[in-house]
CSV table of C-alpha atoms and ligand atoms in Angstrom, one decimal:
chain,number,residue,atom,x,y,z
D,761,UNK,CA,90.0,-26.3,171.5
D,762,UNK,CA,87.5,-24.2,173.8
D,763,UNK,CA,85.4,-25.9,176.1
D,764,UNK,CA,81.8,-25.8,175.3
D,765,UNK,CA,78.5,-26.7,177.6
D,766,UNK,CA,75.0,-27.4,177.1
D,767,UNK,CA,72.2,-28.8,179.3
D,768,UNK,CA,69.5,-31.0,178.1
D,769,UNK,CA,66.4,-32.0,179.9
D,770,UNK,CA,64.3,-33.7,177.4
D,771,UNK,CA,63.4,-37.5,176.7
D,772,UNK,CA,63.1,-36.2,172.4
D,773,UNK,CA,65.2,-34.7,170.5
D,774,UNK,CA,63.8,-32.2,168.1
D,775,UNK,CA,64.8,-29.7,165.3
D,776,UNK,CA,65.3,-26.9,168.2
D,777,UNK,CA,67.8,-29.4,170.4
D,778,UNK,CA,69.8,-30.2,167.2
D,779,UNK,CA,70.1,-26.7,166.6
D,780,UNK,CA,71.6,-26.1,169.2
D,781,UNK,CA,74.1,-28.6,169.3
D,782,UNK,CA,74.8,-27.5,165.5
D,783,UNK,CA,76.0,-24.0,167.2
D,784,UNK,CA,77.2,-25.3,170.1
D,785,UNK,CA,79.5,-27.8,168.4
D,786,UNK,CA,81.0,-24.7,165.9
D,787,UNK,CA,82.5,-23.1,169.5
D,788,UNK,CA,84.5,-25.4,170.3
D,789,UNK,CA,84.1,-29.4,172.2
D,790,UNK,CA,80.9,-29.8,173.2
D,791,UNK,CA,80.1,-31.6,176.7
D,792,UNK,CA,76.1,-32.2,176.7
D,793,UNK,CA,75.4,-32.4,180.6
D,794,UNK,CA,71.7,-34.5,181.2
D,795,UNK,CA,69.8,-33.9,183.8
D,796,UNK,CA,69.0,-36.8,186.0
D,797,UNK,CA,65.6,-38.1,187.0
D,798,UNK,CA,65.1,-36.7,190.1
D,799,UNK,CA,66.3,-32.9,189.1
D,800,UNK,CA,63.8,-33.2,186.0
D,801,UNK,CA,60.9,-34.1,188.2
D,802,UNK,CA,61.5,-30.6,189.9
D,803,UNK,CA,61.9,-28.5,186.9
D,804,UNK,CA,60.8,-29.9,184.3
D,805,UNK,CA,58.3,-32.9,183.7
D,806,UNK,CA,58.4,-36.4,184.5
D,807,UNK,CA,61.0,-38.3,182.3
D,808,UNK,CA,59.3,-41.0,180.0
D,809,UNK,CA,63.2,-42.0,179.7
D,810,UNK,CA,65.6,-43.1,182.4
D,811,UNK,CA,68.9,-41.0,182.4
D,812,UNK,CA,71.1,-43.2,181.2
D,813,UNK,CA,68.6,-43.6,178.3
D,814,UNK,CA,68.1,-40.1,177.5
D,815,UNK,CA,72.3,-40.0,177.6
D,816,UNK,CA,72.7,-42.9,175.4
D,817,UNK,CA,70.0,-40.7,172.8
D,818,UNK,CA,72.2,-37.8,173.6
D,819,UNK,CA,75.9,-39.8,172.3
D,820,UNK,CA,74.5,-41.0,169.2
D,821,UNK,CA,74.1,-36.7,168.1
D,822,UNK,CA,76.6,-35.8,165.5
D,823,UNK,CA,78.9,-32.6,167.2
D,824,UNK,CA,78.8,-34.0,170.8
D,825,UNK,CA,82.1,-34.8,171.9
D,826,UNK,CA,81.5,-36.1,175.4
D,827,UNK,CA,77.9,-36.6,177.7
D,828,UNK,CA,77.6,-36.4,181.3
D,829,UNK,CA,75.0,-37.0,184.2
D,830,UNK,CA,74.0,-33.0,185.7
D,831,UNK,CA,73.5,-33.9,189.1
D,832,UNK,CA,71.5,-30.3,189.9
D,833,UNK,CA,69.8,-28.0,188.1
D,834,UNK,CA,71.9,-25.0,189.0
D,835,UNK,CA,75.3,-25.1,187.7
D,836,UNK,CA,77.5,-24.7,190.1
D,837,UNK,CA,79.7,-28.3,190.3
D,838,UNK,CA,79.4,-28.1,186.4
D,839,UNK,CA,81.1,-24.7,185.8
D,840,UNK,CA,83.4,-25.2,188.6
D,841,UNK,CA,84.1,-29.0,188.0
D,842,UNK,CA,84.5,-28.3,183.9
D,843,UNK,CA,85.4,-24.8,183.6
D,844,UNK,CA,83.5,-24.1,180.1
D,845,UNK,CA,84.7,-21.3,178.1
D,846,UNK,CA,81.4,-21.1,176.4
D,847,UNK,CA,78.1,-22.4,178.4
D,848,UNK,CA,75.0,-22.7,175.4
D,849,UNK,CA,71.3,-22.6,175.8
D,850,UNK,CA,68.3,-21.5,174.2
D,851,UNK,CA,67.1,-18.0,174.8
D,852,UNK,CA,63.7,-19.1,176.0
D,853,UNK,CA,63.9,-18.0,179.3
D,854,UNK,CA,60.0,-18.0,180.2
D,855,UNK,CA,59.4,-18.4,183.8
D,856,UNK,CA,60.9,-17.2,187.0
D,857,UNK,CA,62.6,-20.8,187.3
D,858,UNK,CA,64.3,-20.1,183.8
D,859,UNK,CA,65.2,-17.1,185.1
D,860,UNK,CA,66.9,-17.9,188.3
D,861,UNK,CA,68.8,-20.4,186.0
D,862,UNK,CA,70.2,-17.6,184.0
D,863,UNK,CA,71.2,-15.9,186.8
D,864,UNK,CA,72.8,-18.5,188.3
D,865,UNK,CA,74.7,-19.3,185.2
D,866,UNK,CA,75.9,-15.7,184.8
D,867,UNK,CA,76.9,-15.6,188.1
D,868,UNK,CA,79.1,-18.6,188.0
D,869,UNK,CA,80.8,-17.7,184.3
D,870,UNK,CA,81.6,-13.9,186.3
D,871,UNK,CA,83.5,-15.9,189.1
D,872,UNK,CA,85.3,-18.9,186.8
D,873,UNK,CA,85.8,-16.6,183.4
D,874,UNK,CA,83.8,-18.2,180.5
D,875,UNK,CA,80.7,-16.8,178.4
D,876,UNK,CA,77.1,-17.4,178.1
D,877,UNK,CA,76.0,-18.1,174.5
D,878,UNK,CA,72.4,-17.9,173.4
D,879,UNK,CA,70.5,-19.2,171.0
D,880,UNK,CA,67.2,-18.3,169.4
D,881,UNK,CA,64.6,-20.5,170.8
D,882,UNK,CA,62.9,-23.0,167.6
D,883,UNK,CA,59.5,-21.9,167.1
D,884,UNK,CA,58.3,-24.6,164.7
D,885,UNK,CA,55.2,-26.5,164.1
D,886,UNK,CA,56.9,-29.7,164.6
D,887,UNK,CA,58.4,-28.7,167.9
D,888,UNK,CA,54.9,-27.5,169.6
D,889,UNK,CA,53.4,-31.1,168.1
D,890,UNK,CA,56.2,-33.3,169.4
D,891,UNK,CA,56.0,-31.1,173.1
D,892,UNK,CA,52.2,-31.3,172.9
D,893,UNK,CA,52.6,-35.5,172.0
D,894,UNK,CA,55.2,-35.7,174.8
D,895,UNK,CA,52.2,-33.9,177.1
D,896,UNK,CA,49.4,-36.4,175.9
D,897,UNK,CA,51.1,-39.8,175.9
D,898,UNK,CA,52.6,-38.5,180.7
D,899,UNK,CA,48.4,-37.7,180.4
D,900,UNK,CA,47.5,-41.4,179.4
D,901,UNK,CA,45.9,-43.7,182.0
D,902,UNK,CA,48.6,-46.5,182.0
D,903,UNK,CA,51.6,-43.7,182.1
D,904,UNK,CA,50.4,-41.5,184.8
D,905,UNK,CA,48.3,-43.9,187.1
D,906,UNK,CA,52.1,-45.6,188.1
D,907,UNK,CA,53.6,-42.5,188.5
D,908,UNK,CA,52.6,-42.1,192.3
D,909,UNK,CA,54.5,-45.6,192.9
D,910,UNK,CA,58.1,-44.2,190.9
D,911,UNK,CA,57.9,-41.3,192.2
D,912,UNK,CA,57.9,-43.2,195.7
D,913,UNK,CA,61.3,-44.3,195.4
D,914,UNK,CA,62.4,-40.8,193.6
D,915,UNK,CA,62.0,-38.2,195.9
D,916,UNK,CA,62.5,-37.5,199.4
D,917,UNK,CA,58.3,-36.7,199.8
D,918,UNK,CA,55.8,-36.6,197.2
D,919,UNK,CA,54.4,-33.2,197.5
D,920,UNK,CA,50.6,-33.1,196.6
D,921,UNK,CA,48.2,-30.4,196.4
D,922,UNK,CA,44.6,-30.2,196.3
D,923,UNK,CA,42.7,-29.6,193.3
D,924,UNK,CA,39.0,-29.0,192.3
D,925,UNK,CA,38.6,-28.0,189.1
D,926,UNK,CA,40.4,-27.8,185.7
D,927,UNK,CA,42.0,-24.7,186.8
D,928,UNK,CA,43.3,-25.6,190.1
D,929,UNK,CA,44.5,-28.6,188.0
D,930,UNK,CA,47.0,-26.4,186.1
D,931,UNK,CA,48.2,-24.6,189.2
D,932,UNK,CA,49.3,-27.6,190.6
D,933,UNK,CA,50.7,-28.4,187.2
D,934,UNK,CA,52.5,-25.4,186.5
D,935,UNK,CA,53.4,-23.2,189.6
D,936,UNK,CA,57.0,-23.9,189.5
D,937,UNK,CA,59.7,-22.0,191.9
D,938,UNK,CA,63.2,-21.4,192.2
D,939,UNK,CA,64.8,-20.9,195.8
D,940,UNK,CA,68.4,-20.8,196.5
D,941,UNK,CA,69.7,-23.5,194.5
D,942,UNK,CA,66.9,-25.4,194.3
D,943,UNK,CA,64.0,-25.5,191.9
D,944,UNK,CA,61.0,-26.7,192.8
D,945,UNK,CA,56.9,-28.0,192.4
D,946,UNK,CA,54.2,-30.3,192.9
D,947,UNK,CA,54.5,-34.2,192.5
D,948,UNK,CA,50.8,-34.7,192.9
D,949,UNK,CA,47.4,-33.9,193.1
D,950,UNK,CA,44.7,-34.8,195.7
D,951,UNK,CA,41.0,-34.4,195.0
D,952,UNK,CA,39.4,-34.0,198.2
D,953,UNK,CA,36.3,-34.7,199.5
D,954,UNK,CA,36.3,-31.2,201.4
D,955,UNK,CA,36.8,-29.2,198.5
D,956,UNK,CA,34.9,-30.9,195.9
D,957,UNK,CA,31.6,-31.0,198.2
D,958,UNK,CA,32.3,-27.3,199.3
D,959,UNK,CA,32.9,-26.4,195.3
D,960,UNK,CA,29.3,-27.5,195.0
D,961,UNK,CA,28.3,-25.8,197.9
D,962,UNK,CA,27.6,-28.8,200.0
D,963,UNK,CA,28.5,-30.5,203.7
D,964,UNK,CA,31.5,-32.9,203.4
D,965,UNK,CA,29.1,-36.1,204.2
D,966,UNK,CA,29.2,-38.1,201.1
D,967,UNK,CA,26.7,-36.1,199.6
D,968,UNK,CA,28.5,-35.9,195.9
D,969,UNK,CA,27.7,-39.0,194.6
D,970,UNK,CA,30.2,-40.7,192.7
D,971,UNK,CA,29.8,-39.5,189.4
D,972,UNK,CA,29.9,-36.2,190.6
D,973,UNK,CA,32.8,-36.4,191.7
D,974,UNK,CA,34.5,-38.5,188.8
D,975,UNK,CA,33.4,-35.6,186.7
D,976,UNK,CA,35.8,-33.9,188.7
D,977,UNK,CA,38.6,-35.8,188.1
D,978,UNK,CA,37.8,-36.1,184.3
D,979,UNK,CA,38.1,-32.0,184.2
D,980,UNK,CA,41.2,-32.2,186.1
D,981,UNK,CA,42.5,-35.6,183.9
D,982,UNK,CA,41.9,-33.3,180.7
D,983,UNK,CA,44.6,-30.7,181.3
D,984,UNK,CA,46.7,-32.1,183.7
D,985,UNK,CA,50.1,-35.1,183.9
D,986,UNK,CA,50.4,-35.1,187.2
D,987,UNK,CA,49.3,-38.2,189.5
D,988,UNK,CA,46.1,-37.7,190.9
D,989,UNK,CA,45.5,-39.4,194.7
D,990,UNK,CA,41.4,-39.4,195.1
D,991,UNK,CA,39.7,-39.2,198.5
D,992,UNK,CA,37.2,-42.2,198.8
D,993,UNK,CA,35.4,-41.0,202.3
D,994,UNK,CA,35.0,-43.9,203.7
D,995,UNK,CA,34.6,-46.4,200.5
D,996,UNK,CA,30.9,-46.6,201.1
D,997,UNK,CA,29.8,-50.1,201.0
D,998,UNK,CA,32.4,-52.9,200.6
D,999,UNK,CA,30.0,-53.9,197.2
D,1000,UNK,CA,30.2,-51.1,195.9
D,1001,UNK,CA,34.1,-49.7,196.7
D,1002,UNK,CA,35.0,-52.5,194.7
D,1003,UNK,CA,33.5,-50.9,191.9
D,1004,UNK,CA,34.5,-47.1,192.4
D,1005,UNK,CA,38.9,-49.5,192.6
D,1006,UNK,CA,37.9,-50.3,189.0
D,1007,UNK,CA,36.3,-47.2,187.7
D,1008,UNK,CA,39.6,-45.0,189.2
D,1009,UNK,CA,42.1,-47.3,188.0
D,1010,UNK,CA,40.3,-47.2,184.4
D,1011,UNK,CA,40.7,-43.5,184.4
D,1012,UNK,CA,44.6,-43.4,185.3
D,1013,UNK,CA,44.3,-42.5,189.0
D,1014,UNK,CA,47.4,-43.4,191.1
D,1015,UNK,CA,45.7,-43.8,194.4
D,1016,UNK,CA,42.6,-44.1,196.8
D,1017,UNK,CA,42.4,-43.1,200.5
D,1018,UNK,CA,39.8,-44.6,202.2
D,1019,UNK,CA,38.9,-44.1,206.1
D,1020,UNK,CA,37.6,-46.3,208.8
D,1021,UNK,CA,34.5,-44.6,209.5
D,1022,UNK,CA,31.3,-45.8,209.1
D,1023,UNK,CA,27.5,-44.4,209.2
D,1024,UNK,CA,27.3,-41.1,208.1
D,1025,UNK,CA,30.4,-39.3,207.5
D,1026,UNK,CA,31.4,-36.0,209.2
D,1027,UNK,CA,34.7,-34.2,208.3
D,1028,UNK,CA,37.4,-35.3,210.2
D,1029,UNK,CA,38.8,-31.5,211.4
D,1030,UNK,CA,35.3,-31.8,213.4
D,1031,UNK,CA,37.1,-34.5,215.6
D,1032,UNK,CA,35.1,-35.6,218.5
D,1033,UNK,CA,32.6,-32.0,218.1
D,1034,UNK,CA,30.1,-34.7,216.0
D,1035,UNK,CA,29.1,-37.9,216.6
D,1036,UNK,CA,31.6,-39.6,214.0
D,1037,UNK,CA,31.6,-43.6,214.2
D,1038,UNK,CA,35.1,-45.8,213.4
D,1039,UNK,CA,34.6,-48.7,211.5
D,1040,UNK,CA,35.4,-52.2,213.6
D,1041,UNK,CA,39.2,-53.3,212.5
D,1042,UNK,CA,37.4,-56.5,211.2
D,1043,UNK,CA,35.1,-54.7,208.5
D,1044,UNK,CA,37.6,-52.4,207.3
D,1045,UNK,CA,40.3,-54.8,206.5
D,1046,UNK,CA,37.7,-56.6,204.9
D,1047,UNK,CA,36.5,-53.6,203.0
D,1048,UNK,CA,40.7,-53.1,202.1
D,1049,UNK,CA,40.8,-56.6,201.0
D,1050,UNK,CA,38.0,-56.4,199.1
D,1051,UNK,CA,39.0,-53.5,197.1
D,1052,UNK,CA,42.8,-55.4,196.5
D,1053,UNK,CA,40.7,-58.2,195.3
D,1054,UNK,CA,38.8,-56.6,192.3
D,1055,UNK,CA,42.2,-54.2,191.5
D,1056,UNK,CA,43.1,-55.3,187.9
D,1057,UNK,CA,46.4,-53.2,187.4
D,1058,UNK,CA,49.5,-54.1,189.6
D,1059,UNK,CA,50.2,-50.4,190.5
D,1060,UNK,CA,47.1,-48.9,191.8
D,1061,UNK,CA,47.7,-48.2,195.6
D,1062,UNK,CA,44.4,-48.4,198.2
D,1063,UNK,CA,45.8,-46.7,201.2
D,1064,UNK,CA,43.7,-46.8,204.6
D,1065,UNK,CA,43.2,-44.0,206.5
D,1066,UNK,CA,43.5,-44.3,210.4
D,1067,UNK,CA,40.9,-42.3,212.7
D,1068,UNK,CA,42.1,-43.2,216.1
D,1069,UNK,CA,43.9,-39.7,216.6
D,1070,UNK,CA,41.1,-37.7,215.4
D,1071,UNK,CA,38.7,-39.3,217.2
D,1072,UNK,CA,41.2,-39.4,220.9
D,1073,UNK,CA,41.5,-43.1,220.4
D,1074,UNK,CA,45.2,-42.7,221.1
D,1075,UNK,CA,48.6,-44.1,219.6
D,1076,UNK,CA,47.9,-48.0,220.4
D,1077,UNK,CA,44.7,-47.9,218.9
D,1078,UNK,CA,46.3,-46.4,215.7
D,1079,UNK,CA,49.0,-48.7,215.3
D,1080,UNK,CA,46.9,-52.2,215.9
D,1081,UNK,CA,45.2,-50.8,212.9
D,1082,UNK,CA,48.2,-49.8,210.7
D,1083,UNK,CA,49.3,-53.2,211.7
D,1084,UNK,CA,45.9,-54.8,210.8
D,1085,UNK,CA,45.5,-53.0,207.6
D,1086,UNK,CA,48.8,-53.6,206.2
D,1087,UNK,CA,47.8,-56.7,206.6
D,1088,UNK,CA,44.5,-57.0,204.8
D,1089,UNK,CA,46.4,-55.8,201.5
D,1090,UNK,CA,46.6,-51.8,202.0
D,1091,UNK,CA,49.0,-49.9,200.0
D,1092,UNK,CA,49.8,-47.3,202.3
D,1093,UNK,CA,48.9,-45.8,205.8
D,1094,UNK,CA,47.6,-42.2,206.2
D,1095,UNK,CA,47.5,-40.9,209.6
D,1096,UNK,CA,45.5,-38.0,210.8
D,1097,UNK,CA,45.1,-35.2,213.8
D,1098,UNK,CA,43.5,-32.2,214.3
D,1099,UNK,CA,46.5,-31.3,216.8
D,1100,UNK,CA,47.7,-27.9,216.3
D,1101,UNK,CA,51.4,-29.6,216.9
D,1102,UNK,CA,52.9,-32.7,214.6
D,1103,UNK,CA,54.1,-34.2,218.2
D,1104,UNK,CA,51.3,-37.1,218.1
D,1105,UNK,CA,51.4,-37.5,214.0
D,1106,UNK,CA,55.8,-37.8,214.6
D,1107,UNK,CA,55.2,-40.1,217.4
D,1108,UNK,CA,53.2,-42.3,215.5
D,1109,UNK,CA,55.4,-42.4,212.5
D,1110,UNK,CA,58.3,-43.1,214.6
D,1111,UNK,CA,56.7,-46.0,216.1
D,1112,UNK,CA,55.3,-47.4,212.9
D,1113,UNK,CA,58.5,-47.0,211.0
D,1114,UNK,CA,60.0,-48.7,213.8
D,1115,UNK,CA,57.8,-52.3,212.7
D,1116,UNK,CA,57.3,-51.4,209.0
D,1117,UNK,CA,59.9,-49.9,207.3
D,1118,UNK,CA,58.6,-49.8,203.9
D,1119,UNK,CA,55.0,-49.2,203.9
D,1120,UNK,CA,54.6,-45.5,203.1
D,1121,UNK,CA,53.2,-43.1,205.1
D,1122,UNK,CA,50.9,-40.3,204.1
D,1123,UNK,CA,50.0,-37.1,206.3
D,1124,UNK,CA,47.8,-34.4,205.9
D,1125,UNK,CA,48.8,-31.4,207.7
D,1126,UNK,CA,45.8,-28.9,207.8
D,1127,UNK,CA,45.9,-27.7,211.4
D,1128,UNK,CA,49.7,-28.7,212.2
D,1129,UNK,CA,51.3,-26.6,209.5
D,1130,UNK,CA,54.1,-26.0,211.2
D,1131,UNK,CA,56.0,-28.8,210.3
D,1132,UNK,CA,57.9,-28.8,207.3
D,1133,UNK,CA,58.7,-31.4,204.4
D,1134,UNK,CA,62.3,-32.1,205.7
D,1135,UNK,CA,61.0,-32.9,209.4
D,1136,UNK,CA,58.2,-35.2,207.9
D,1137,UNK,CA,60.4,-37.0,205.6
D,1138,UNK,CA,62.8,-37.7,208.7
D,1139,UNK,CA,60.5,-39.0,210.5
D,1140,UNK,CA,59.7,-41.4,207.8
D,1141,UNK,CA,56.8,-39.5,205.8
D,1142,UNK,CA,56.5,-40.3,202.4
D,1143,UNK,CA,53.3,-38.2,200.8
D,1144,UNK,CA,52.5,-35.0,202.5
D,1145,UNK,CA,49.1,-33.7,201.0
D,1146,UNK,CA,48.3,-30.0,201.1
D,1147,UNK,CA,44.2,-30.6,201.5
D,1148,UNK,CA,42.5,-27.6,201.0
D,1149,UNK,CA,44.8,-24.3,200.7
D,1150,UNK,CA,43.6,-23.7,197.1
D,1151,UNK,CA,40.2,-23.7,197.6
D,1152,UNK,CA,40.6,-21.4,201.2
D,1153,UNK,CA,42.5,-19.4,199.4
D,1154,UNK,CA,39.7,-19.0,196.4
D,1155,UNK,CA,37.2,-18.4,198.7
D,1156,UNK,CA,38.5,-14.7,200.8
D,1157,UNK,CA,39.9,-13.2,197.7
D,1158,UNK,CA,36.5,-13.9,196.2
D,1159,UNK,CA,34.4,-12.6,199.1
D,1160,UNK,CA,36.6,-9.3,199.3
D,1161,UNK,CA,36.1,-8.5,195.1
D,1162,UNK,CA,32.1,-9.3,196.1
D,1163,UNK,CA,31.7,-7.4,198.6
D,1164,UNK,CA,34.3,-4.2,197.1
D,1165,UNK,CA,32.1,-4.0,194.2
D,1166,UNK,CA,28.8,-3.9,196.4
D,1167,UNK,CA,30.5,-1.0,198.9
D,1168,UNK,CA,31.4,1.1,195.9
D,1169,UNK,CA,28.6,0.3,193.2
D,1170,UNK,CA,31.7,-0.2,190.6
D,1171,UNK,CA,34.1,-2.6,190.0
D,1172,UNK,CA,37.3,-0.1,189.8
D,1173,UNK,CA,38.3,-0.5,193.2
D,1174,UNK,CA,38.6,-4.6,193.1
D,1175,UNK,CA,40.5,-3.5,190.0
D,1176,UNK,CA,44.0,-3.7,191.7
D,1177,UNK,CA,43.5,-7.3,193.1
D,1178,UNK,CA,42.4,-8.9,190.0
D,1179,UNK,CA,44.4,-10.7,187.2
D,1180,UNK,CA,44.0,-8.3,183.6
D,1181,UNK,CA,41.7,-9.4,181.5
D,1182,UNK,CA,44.7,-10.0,178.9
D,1183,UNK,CA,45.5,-12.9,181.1
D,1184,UNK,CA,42.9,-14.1,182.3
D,1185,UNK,CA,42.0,-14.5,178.3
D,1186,UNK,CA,45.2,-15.9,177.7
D,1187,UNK,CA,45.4,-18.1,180.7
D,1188,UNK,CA,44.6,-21.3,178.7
D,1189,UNK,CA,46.6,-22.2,176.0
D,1190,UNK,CA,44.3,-23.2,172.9
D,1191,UNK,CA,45.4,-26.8,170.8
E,2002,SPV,C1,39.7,-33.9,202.7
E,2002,SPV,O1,40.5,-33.1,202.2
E,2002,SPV,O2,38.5,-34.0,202.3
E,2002,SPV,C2,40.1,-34.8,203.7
E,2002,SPV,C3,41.1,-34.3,204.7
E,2002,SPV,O3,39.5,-35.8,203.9
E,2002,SPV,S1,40.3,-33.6,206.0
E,2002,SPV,O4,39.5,-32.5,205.5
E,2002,SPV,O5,41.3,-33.1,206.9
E,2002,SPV,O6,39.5,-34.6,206.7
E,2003,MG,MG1,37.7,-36.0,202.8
């Protein structure tokens, strides 16, 4: 009998699946490889089912002879490992991630003889209801909001990028790439204080109240899956952050990051160039504990941002508050530095990790970005947060089209820069 292959990445089986396993099963003996956890994070979305559930829904198909665990997304150990005569999947090869799938596939079957069968993709009612159900029920507030905490003991570093708005919400959701053998995109989401007060065209001093800015997760909560991690300045007052816990676990956020500043806020990339206060070790613990106090779900994180580097405090100064805030309750420790170099940020992670091994760490590197993921992650890092790229990247490509169409009294010569108006009309996909 030939050897057949198929891939499955899906927690539901639909009409489309079991059409292909119909057509794949008429080939020959039919080996359904599942992806595992951590590979669907990276490609596809989060799994609502573990693997070895999703394999065990897999067995029970009529036409599938055998199931095992696909350990990466490209399919090199499973062409080379099995040897397929035929390997089946759907011909809905949308994005460049799809793509660089295909390729890989086609390259592998050319070295290790074998051929690549495709089927039409299902376009069915059903299908788009039971993706777009899947969609809603990784949106809900008691799914996504203890995501941040699996994803934790998932993957190497939880990469999360800023968002503002509903539509830097779906970037974050949907840029996805493929590099080498690897296939990649965001974990999270951060909604910073930066670019939500520069959004609105104000200082980064508090100034947004808080309904503001929960509007602002509500338009990103609407179109979105992914974990959100929300930047709580500096709590305000201990009476009210307690409020603000409740309010952002109600919603389905994963995290808060609050700092130990107090009095009026100044961004921290200011460093010691404005008078910026740090809270005394005894208040902010308080304010931590506090916040632990009125949490009502068990996986809502309050992580406590340390100061001490930004404001040339030094490394002992740091730790006895990482030391102190664990402590008081806190979920997590994010460090910060202005530094143009990670040196200070890798010494203190080194020498934190050293005392706490399990306490996660999370870094924010604006002005060192140098460093990469892998380096971090050695060093013990376990949620590096891109803070503000999207909106500085927003704001040239915005002044440039502004300033092209005032220089040539027309719009044609932005023209070239622009996304069509095809796309930009069918950018959002209607219900
Ligand atoms: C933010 O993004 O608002 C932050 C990080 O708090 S930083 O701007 O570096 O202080
Ligand atoms: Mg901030």
């Amino acid at each position: 009998m030939p050897k057949v292959y198929t891939c499955f990445c899906t927690d539901i089986i639909h009409e489309g699946h079991l059409n292909i396993i119909r057509e794949a099963s008429k080939l020959g003996d039919l080996t359904v490889g599942v992806l595992t956890d951590t590979e669907m994070i990276r490609y596809n979305r989060f799994p609502t089912k573990t693997t070895e559930e999703r394999m065990d829904m897999i067995r029970q198909l009529p036409g599938v002879a055998d199931v095992i665990e696909q350990k990466q997304i490209m399919y090199d150990d499973v062409i080379r490992g099995l040897h397929p005569d035929y390997v089946v999947h759907g011909d809905n090869w949308g994005d460049s991630a799809l793509q660089a799938i295909r390729a890989n596939i086609i390259s592998l079957l050319k070295e290790n003889g074998g051929e690549l069968v495709e089927i039409p993709y299902t376009h069915s009612a059903d299908v788009q209801k039971l993706d777009r159900q899947m969609r809603e029920k990784l949106a809900m507030p008691e799914y996504r909001r203890g995501r941040l905490h699996k994803l934790l003991d998932m993957v190497p570093i939880v990469k999360t990028l800023e968002v503002h708005s509903g539509l830097t919400g779906l970037i974050a959701e949907k840029t996805i790439v493929a590099k080498g053998e690897a296939v990649s995109q965001f974990d999270a989401m951060w909604i910073s204080s930066l670019c939500d007060s520069t959004e609105k065209g104000k200082p980064d001093i508090e100034l947004v109240d808080m309904t503001s800015r929960f509007r602002t997760i509500d338009d990103v909560l609407e179109v979105t899956t992914k974990p959100i991690i929300f930047d709580g300045d500096t709590g305000g007052l201990t009476e009210h952050f307690v409020y603000t816990v409740r309010s952002l676990e109600r919603m389905g956020v994963s995290a808060v990051i609050i700092e130990d500043k107090t009095g009026l806020k100044k961004n921290s990339l200011f460093g010691t160039e404005v008078e910026q206060t740090q809270d005394t070790i005894e208040n902010f613990c308080a304010k931590i504990a506090a916040g632990k106090q009125a949490q009502l779900s068990d996986d809502f994180m309050i992580i406590a941002r340390i100061e001490s580097l930004i404001l040339g405090k030094g490394q002992q100064d740091a730790m006895e508050r990482a030391r102190a805030y664990v402590k008081a309750g806190a979920d997590g420790i994010m460090i910060h530095s202005r530094s143009k170099t990670p040196d200070e940020i890798l010494d203190f992670c080194d020498a934190f990790r050293a005392e706490d091994k399990t306490t996660p760490i999370v870094v924010v590197p604006s002005t060192y970005n140098t460093v990469t993921e892998s380096e971090l992650a050695a060093h013990g890092v376990n949620i590096v947060i891109y803070a503000n790229q999207m909106l500085r990247a927003a704001f040239p490509a915005m002044e440039r089209t502004a300033k092209s169409i005032l220089e040539n009294q027309r719009a044609k010569e932005a023209d070239s820069e622009l996304m069509s108006i095809k796309d930009i009309i069918t950018l959002i996909d209607e219900l």
